[in-house]
Coordinates of C-alpha atoms in Angstrom, one line a residue:
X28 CA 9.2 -29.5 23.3
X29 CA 9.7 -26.4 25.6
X30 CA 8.9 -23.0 24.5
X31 CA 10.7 -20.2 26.1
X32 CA 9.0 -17.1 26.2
X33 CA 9.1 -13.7 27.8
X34 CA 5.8 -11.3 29.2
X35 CA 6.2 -8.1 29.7
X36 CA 3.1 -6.0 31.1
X37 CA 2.6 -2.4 29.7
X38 CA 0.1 -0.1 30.8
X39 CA -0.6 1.6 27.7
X40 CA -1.3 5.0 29.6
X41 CA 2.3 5.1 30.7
X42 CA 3.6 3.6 26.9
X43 CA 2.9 1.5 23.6
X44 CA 4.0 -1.5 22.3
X45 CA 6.3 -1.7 19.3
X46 CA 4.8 -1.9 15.9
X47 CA 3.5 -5.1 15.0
X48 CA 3.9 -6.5 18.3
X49 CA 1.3 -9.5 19.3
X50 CA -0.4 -8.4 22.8
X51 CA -2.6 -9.9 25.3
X52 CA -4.9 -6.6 25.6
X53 CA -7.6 -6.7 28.8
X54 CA -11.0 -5.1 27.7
X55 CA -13.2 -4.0 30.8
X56 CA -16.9 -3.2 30.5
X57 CA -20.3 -3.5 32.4
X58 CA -23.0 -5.8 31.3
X59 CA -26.6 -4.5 30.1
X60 CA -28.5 -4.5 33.6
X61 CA -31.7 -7.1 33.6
X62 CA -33.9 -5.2 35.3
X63 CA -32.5 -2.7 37.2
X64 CA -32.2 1.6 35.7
X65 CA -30.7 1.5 32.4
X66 CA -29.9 5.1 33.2
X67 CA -27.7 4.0 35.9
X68 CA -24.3 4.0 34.4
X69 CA -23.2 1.3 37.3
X70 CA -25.9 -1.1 36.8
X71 CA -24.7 -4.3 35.4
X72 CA -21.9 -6.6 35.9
X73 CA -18.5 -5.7 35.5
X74 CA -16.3 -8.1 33.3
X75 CA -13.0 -7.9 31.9
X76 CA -12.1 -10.3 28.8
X77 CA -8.6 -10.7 27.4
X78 CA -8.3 -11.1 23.8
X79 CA -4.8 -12.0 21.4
X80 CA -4.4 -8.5 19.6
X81 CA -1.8 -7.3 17.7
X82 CA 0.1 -3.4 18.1
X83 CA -0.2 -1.2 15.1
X84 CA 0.9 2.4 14.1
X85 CA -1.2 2.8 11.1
X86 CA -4.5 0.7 10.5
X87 CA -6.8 0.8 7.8
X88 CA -10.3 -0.6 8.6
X89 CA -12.7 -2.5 6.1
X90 CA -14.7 0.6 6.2
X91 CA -11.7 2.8 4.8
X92 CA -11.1 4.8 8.1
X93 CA -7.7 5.0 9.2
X94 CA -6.6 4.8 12.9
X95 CA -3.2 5.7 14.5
X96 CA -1.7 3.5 17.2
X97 CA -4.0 1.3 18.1
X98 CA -4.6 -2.4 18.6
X99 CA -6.4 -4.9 16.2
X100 CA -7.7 -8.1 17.4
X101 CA -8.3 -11.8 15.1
X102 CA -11.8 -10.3 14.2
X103 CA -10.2 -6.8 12.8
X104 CA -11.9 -5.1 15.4
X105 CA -9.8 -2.0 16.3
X106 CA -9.6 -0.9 20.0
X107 CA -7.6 2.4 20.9
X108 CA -5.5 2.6 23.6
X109 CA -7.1 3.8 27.6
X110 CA -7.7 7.2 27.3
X111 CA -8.5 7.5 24.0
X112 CA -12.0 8.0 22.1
X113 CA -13.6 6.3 18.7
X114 CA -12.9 10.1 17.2
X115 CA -9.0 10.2 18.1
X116 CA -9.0 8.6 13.7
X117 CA -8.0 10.5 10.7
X118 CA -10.4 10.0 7.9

């Protein structure tokens, strides 16, 4: 069986996704350091994961707070598009 299957890359700073739409979203982030200055916001490792999501305009999360376009991944953990902060939600 063959399976046909088109990727497009979007850079969510330039535009989103449609509603609904399943996305391979890439999550970047340091590593706590082991021993090195906690204070130093470079310490660590640098990683980048990339984790099935889905697109949504409106999204309710278990704790009642609603968020506006934003992504949603298998565990329902909400992650808002580059650029935006935790407080861009309407309560």
């Amino acid at each position: 069986m063959h399976m046909r299957a088109e990727v497009e890359w979007v850079d969510s700073r330039q535009r989103l996704p449609g509603d609904g739409m399943p996305v391979a979203a890439a999550i970047t982030g340091r590593f706590a350091p082991d021993d090195a200055d906690e204070r130093d916001p470079i310490a660590g490792q640098e990683f980048w994961l990339v984790r099935p999501m889905y697109f949504t305009t409106r999204h309710f999360a278990e704790d009642g707070r609603e968020y506006h376009d934003c992504f949603v991944d298998s565990d329902g953990v909400v992650r808002l598009p580059y650029g935006r902060d935790r407080d861009d939600h309407q309560d």
